[in-house]
């Protein structure tokens, strides 16, 4: 099966809308993250070699390098989420409890990674709001909103998977990671949005 990332966007949108097992919300969460990171990258790229921003060029280039890494990984997760979901579906068809549990744990790693990448990207968004091209402040706002949407969507998919996992220690471990991080990302998003609002 051809990867969605190698096909026109219209194909992905049609399949997401259709009565198909995948792609679904998990894959769409990764796409939201990609869009958010790409908005931030645009701001950073418009700050490179821009007159009046000479003092922050090294930092901006470092931010671009990190955001490019996040964009590549999130892009890969668009298709990886689809593949992982199909493995979970096959595991349920097998009615093998061990296979089901293992597939659910593996599947959970995909939204967890989305969640963590997008949370980290918010820290870069904060810095861009401070030093980035002020003419693109609305694009920083859009990037942050897309990232926060991806974070909340990924959290939802993590929680759905956890409901079907029976190992209590595994559940507790994931909740201890996700809950505080989600609160941190909400606080950071609010701070950035206040900052960008003041710069409009």
PDB file of C-alpha atoms in Angstrom:
ATOM      1  CA  UNK A   1       0.000   0.000   0.000  1.00  0.00           C
ATOM      2  CA  UNK A   2       1.341   3.432  -0.978  1.00  0.00           C
ATOM      3  CA  UNK A   3       2.074   5.793   1.867  1.00  0.00           C
ATOM      4  CA  UNK A   4      -0.261   8.749   2.232  1.00  0.00           C
ATOM      5  CA  UNK A   5       2.669  11.129   2.467  1.00  0.00           C
ATOM      6  CA  UNK A   6       3.638  10.143  -1.106  1.00  0.00           C
ATOM      7  CA  UNK A   7       0.129  10.827  -2.460  1.00  0.00           C
ATOM      8  CA  UNK A   8      -1.888  14.013  -3.050  1.00  0.00           C
ATOM      9  CA  UNK A   9      -3.433  15.554   0.064  1.00  0.00           C
ATOM     10  CA  UNK A  10      -6.861  15.081  -1.492  1.00  0.00           C
ATOM     11  CA  UNK A  11      -6.452  11.290  -1.316  1.00  0.00           C
ATOM     12  CA  UNK A  12      -5.790  11.449   2.426  1.00  0.00           C
ATOM     13  CA  UNK A  13      -8.762  13.747   3.025  1.00  0.00           C
ATOM     14  CA  UNK A  14     -11.064  11.470   1.000  1.00  0.00           C
ATOM     15  CA  UNK A  15      -9.943   8.370   2.907  1.00  0.00           C
ATOM     16  CA  UNK A  16     -10.192  10.139   6.261  1.00  0.00           C
ATOM     17  CA  UNK A  17     -13.777  11.081   5.390  1.00  0.00           C
ATOM     18  CA  UNK A  18     -14.714   7.616   4.126  1.00  0.00           C
ATOM     19  CA  UNK A  19     -16.082   4.511   5.816  1.00  0.00           C
ATOM     20  CA  UNK A  20     -12.618   2.982   6.161  1.00  0.00           C
ATOM     21  CA  UNK A  21     -10.853   1.544   9.232  1.00  0.00           C
ATOM     22  CA  UNK A  22      -7.964   3.971   8.757  1.00  0.00           C
ATOM     23  CA  UNK A  23      -6.799   6.718   8.625  1.00  0.00           C
ATOM     24  CA  UNK A  24      -8.607   8.060  11.658  1.00  0.00           C
ATOM     25  CA  UNK A  25      -8.174  10.545  14.453  1.00  0.00           C
ATOM     26  CA  UNK A  26      -4.742   9.276  15.428  1.00  0.00           C
ATOM     27  CA  UNK A  27      -3.251   9.859  12.013  1.00  0.00           C
ATOM     28  CA  UNK A  28      -5.073  13.193  11.745  1.00  0.00           C
ATOM     29  CA  UNK A  29      -3.485  14.220  15.058  1.00  0.00           C
ATOM     30  CA  UNK A  30      -0.052  13.736  13.516  1.00  0.00           C
ATOM     31  CA  UNK A  31      -1.120  15.831  10.520  1.00  0.00           C
ATOM     32  CA  UNK A  32      -2.253  18.621  12.861  1.00  0.00           C
ATOM     33  CA  UNK A  33       1.161  18.465  14.512  1.00  0.00           C
ATOM     34  CA  UNK A  34       2.925  18.655  11.145  1.00  0.00           C
ATOM     35  CA  UNK A  35       0.893  21.726  10.189  1.00  0.00           C
ATOM     36  CA  UNK A  36       1.667  23.369  13.529  1.00  0.00           C
ATOM     37  CA  UNK A  37       5.395  22.740  13.237  1.00  0.00           C
ATOM     38  CA  UNK A  38       5.366  23.892   9.600  1.00  0.00           C
ATOM     39  CA  UNK A  39       3.769  27.210  10.587  1.00  0.00           C
ATOM     40  CA  UNK A  40       6.589  27.741  13.082  1.00  0.00           C
ATOM     41  CA  UNK A  41       9.174  26.780  10.469  1.00  0.00           C
ATOM     42  CA  UNK A  42       7.767  29.378   8.103  1.00  0.00           C
ATOM     43  CA  UNK A  43       8.209  32.064  10.762  1.00  0.00           C
ATOM     44  CA  UNK A  44      11.760  30.930  11.477  1.00  0.00           C
ATOM     45  CA  UNK A  45      12.666  30.835   7.772  1.00  0.00           C
ATOM     46  CA  UNK A  46      11.328  34.367   7.302  1.00  0.00           C
ATOM     47  CA  UNK A  47      13.554  35.476  10.187  1.00  0.00           C
ATOM     48  CA  UNK A  48      16.759  34.080   8.651  1.00  0.00           C
ATOM     49  CA  UNK A  49      18.856  36.869   7.071  1.00  0.00           C
ATOM     50  CA  UNK A  50      16.138  39.391   7.908  1.00  0.00           C
ATOM     51  CA  UNK A  51      17.341  42.925   8.575  1.00  0.00           C
ATOM     52  CA  UNK A  52      16.904  43.848  12.225  1.00  0.00           C
ATOM     53  CA  UNK A  53      17.265  40.252  13.427  1.00  0.00           C
ATOM     54  CA  UNK A  54      21.038  39.898  13.085  1.00  0.00           C
ATOM     55  CA  UNK A  55      21.613  39.190  16.787  1.00  0.00           C
ATOM     56  CA  UNK A  56      19.456  36.048  16.846  1.00  0.00           C
ATOM     57  CA  UNK A  57      20.538  34.338  13.609  1.00  0.00           C
ATOM     58  CA  UNK A  58      22.430  31.473  15.257  1.00  0.00           C
ATOM     59  CA  UNK A  59      19.527  30.719  17.576  1.00  0.00           C
ATOM     60  CA  UNK A  60      16.990  30.887  14.750  1.00  0.00           C
ATOM     61  CA  UNK A  61      19.036  28.434  12.686  1.00  0.00           C
ATOM     62  CA  UNK A  62      19.183  26.082  15.670  1.00  0.00           C
ATOM     63  CA  UNK A  63      15.390  26.343  16.045  1.00  0.00           C
ATOM     64  CA  UNK A  64      14.960  25.541  12.342  1.00  0.00           C
ATOM     65  CA  UNK A  65      17.123  22.446  12.728  1.00  0.00           C
ATOM     66  CA  UNK A  66      14.999  21.170  15.625  1.00  0.00           C
ATOM     67  CA  UNK A  67      11.700  21.979  13.925  1.00  0.00           C
ATOM     68  CA  UNK A  68      12.804  20.213  10.740  1.00  0.00           C
ATOM     69  CA  UNK A  69      13.520  17.124  12.825  1.00  0.00           C
ATOM     70  CA  UNK A  70      10.081  17.316  14.460  1.00  0.00           C
ATOM     71  CA  UNK A  71       8.380  17.823  11.094  1.00  0.00           C
ATOM     72  CA  UNK A  72      10.055  14.751   9.587  1.00  0.00           C
ATOM     73  CA  UNK A  73       9.133  12.554  12.533  1.00  0.00           C
ATOM     74  CA  UNK A  74       5.527  13.732  12.739  1.00  0.00           C
ATOM     75  CA  UNK A  75       5.155  13.276   8.977  1.00  0.00           C
ATOM     76  CA  UNK A  76       6.241   9.657   9.358  1.00  0.00           C
ATOM     77  CA  UNK A  77       3.704   9.149  12.148  1.00  0.00           C
ATOM     78  CA  UNK A  78       0.822  10.002   9.796  1.00  0.00           C
ATOM     79  CA  UNK A  79       1.332   6.671   8.022  1.00  0.00           C
ATOM     80  CA  UNK A  80       2.774   4.790  10.987  1.00  0.00           C
ATOM     81  CA  UNK A  81      -0.423   5.365  12.959  1.00  0.00           C
ATOM     82  CA  UNK A  82      -2.433   3.818  10.116  1.00  0.00           C
ATOM     83  CA  UNK A  83      -0.137   0.773   9.974  1.00  0.00           C
ATOM     84  CA  UNK A  84      -0.214   0.322  13.742  1.00  0.00           C
ATOM     85  CA  UNK A  85      -3.998   0.551  13.889  1.00  0.00           C
ATOM     86  CA  UNK A  86      -4.306  -2.186  11.279  1.00  0.00           C
ATOM     87  CA  UNK A  87      -2.055  -4.426  13.392  1.00  0.00           C
ATOM     88  CA  UNK A  88      -4.304  -3.844  16.413  1.00  0.00           C
ATOM     89  CA  UNK A  89      -7.322  -4.718  14.274  1.00  0.00           C
ATOM     90  CA  UNK A  90      -5.664  -7.948  13.159  1.00  0.00           C
ATOM     91  CA  UNK A  91      -4.768  -8.785  16.763  1.00  0.00           C
ATOM     92  CA  UNK A  92      -8.414  -8.465  17.823  1.00  0.00           C
ATOM     93  CA  UNK A  93      -9.432 -10.727  14.959  1.00  0.00           C
ATOM     94  CA  UNK A  94      -6.997 -13.368  16.237  1.00  0.00           C
ATOM     95  CA  UNK A  95      -8.655 -13.311  19.700  1.00  0.00           C
ATOM     96  CA  UNK A  96      -5.207 -13.900  21.220  1.00  0.00           C
ATOM     97  CA  UNK A  97      -5.169 -11.885  24.472  1.00  0.00           C
ATOM     98  CA  UNK A  98      -1.382 -11.587  24.631  1.00  0.00           C
ATOM     99  CA  UNK A  99      -1.204 -10.433  21.030  1.00  0.00           C
ATOM    100  CA  UNK A 100      -3.980  -7.909  21.656  1.00  0.00           C
ATOM    101  CA  UNK A 101      -2.290  -6.468  24.742  1.00  0.00           C
ATOM    102  CA  UNK A 102       1.095  -6.225  23.044  1.00  0.00           C
ATOM    103  CA  UNK A 103      -0.400  -4.582  19.968  1.00  0.00           C
ATOM    104  CA  UNK A 104      -2.244  -2.043  22.133  1.00  0.00           C
ATOM    105  CA  UNK A 105       0.947  -1.141  23.988  1.00  0.00           C
ATOM    106  CA  UNK A 106       2.802  -0.722  20.710  1.00  0.00           C
ATOM    107  CA  UNK A 107      -0.025   1.350  19.261  1.00  0.00           C
ATOM    108  CA  UNK A 108       0.001   3.656  22.267  1.00  0.00           C
ATOM    109  CA  UNK A 109       3.608   4.610  21.540  1.00  0.00           C
ATOM    110  CA  UNK A 110       2.522   6.439  18.375  1.00  0.00           C
ATOM    111  CA  UNK A 111       0.218   9.057  19.963  1.00  0.00           C
ATOM    112  CA  UNK A 112       2.605   9.260  22.912  1.00  0.00           C
ATOM    113  CA  UNK A 113       5.416  10.252  20.563  1.00  0.00           C
ATOM    114  CA  UNK A 114       3.145  12.795  18.827  1.00  0.00           C
ATOM    115  CA  UNK A 115       2.251  14.198  22.232  1.00  0.00           C
ATOM    116  CA  UNK A 116       5.875  14.588  23.310  1.00  0.00           C
ATOM    117  CA  UNK A 117       7.112  16.071  20.021  1.00  0.00           C
ATOM    118  CA  UNK A 118       4.339  18.666  19.910  1.00  0.00           C
ATOM    119  CA  UNK A 119       4.921  19.535  23.567  1.00  0.00           C
ATOM    120  CA  UNK A 120       8.615  20.109  22.845  1.00  0.00           C
ATOM    121  CA  UNK A 121       7.772  22.176  19.771  1.00  0.00           C
ATOM    122  CA  UNK A 122       5.772  24.549  21.964  1.00  0.00           C
ATOM    123  CA  UNK A 123       8.971  25.530  23.772  1.00  0.00           C
ATOM    124  CA  UNK A 124      10.441  26.581  20.434  1.00  0.00           C
ATOM    125  CA  UNK A 125       7.232  28.458  19.623  1.00  0.00           C
ATOM    126  CA  UNK A 126       7.668  30.442  22.830  1.00  0.00           C
ATOM    127  CA  UNK A 127      11.147  31.507  21.792  1.00  0.00           C
ATOM    128  CA  UNK A 128       9.989  32.335  18.253  1.00  0.00           C
ATOM    129  CA  UNK A 129       7.286  34.550  19.719  1.00  0.00           C
ATOM    130  CA  UNK A 130      10.063  36.477  21.449  1.00  0.00           C
ATOM    131  CA  UNK A 131      12.678  36.732  18.692  1.00  0.00           C
ATOM    132  CA  UNK A 132      10.972  35.742  15.429  1.00  0.00           C
ATOM    133  CA  UNK A 133       9.843  37.952  12.554  1.00  0.00           C
ATOM    134  CA  UNK A 134       7.150  40.156  14.095  1.00  0.00           C
ATOM    135  CA  UNK A 135       5.295  40.387  10.767  1.00  0.00           C
ATOM    136  CA  UNK A 136       4.360  36.706  11.114  1.00  0.00           C
ATOM    137  CA  UNK A 137       3.092  36.764  14.688  1.00  0.00           C
ATOM    138  CA  UNK A 138      -0.322  35.435  13.588  1.00  0.00           C
ATOM    139  CA  UNK A 139       1.400  32.397  12.062  1.00  0.00           C
ATOM    140  CA  UNK A 140       2.992  31.653  15.436  1.00  0.00           C
ATOM    141  CA  UNK A 141      -0.491  31.814  16.953  1.00  0.00           C
ATOM    142  CA  UNK A 142      -1.816  29.404  14.311  1.00  0.00           C
ATOM    143  CA  UNK A 143       1.128  27.063  14.859  1.00  0.00           C
ATOM    144  CA  UNK A 144       0.519  26.989  18.604  1.00  0.00           C
ATOM    145  CA  UNK A 145      -3.202  26.301  18.149  1.00  0.00           C
ATOM    146  CA  UNK A 146      -2.480  23.422  15.762  1.00  0.00           C
ATOM    147  CA  UNK A 147       0.102  22.000  18.176  1.00  0.00           C
ATOM    148  CA  UNK A 148      -2.266  22.237  21.128  1.00  0.00           C
ATOM    149  CA  UNK A 149      -4.957  20.508  19.070  1.00  0.00           C
ATOM    150  CA  UNK A 150      -2.491  17.727  18.211  1.00  0.00           C
ATOM    151  CA  UNK A 151      -1.486  17.377  21.880  1.00  0.00           C
ATOM    152  CA  UNK A 152      -5.077  17.062  23.091  1.00  0.00           C
ATOM    153  CA  UNK A 153      -5.980  14.681  20.249  1.00  0.00           C
ATOM    154  CA  UNK A 154      -2.944  12.505  20.959  1.00  0.00           C
ATOM    155  CA  UNK A 155      -3.850  12.472  24.667  1.00  0.00           C
ATOM    156  CA  UNK A 156      -7.340  11.273  23.765  1.00  0.00           C
ATOM    157  CA  UNK A 157      -5.899   8.395  21.728  1.00  0.00           C
ATOM    158  CA  UNK A 158      -3.502   7.462  24.527  1.00  0.00           C
ATOM    159  CA  UNK A 159      -6.371   7.347  27.023  1.00  0.00           C
ATOM    160  CA  UNK A 160      -8.545   5.256  24.698  1.00  0.00           C
ATOM    161  CA  UNK A 161      -5.771   2.678  24.340  1.00  0.00           C
ATOM    162  CA  UNK A 162      -5.118   2.654  28.088  1.00  0.00           C
ATOM    163  CA  UNK A 163      -8.754   1.700  28.728  1.00  0.00           C
ATOM    164  CA  UNK A 164      -8.173  -1.589  26.911  1.00  0.00           C
ATOM    165  CA  UNK A 165      -4.800  -2.358  28.524  1.00  0.00           C
ATOM    166  CA  UNK A 166      -4.950  -4.560  31.610  1.00  0.00           C
ATOM    167  CA  UNK A 167      -1.484  -4.015  33.105  1.00  0.00           C
ATOM    168  CA  UNK A 168      -1.960  -1.525  35.960  1.00  0.00           C
ATOM    169  CA  UNK A 169       1.710  -0.565  36.269  1.00  0.00           C
ATOM    170  CA  UNK A 170       1.833   0.301  32.582  1.00  0.00           C
ATOM    171  CA  UNK A 171      -1.291   2.458  32.909  1.00  0.00           C
ATOM    172  CA  UNK A 172       0.048   4.299  35.964  1.00  0.00           C
ATOM    173  CA  UNK A 173       3.400   4.919  34.286  1.00  0.00           C
ATOM    174  CA  UNK A 174       1.776   6.470  31.218  1.00  0.00           C
ATOM    175  CA  UNK A 175      -0.636   8.609  33.245  1.00  0.00           C
ATOM    176  CA  UNK A 176       2.234   9.967  35.341  1.00  0.00           C
ATOM    177  CA  UNK A 177       3.958  11.049  32.138  1.00  0.00           C
ATOM    178  CA  UNK A 178       0.983  12.407  30.219  1.00  0.00           C
ATOM    179  CA  UNK A 179      -1.111  14.272  32.800  1.00  0.00           C
ATOM    180  CA  UNK A 180       1.576  16.696  34.080  1.00  0.00           C
ATOM    181  CA  UNK A 181       2.919  17.242  30.555  1.00  0.00           C
ATOM    182  CA  UNK A 182      -0.556  18.116  29.307  1.00  0.00           C
ATOM    183  CA  UNK A 183      -0.957  20.716  32.048  1.00  0.00           C
ATOM    184  CA  UNK A 184       2.459  22.165  31.210  1.00  0.00           C
ATOM    185  CA  UNK A 185       1.624  22.413  27.509  1.00  0.00           C
ATOM    186  CA  UNK A 186      -1.683  24.171  28.242  1.00  0.00           C
ATOM    187  CA  UNK A 187       0.077  26.690  30.479  1.00  0.00           C
ATOM    188  CA  UNK A 188       2.800  27.275  27.884  1.00  0.00           C
ATOM    189  CA  UNK A 189       0.266  27.639  25.055  1.00  0.00           C
ATOM    190  CA  UNK A 190      -1.646  30.247  27.039  1.00  0.00           C
ATOM    191  CA  UNK A 191       1.564  32.180  27.726  1.00  0.00           C
ATOM    192  CA  UNK A 192       2.526  32.187  24.042  1.00  0.00           C
ATOM    193  CA  UNK A 193      -0.945  33.260  22.923  1.00  0.00           C
ATOM    194  CA  UNK A 194      -0.885  36.167  25.369  1.00  0.00           C
ATOM    195  CA  UNK A 195       2.518  37.175  24.040  1.00  0.00           C
ATOM    196  CA  UNK A 196       1.462  36.991  20.392  1.00  0.00           C
ATOM    197  CA  UNK A 197      -1.740  38.903  21.157  1.00  0.00           C
ATOM    198  CA  UNK A 198       0.299  41.770  22.600  1.00  0.00           C
ATOM    199  CA  UNK A 199       2.486  41.830  19.464  1.00  0.00           C
ATOM    200  CA  UNK A 200      -0.406  42.038  16.987  1.00  0.00           C
TER     201      UNK A 200
END
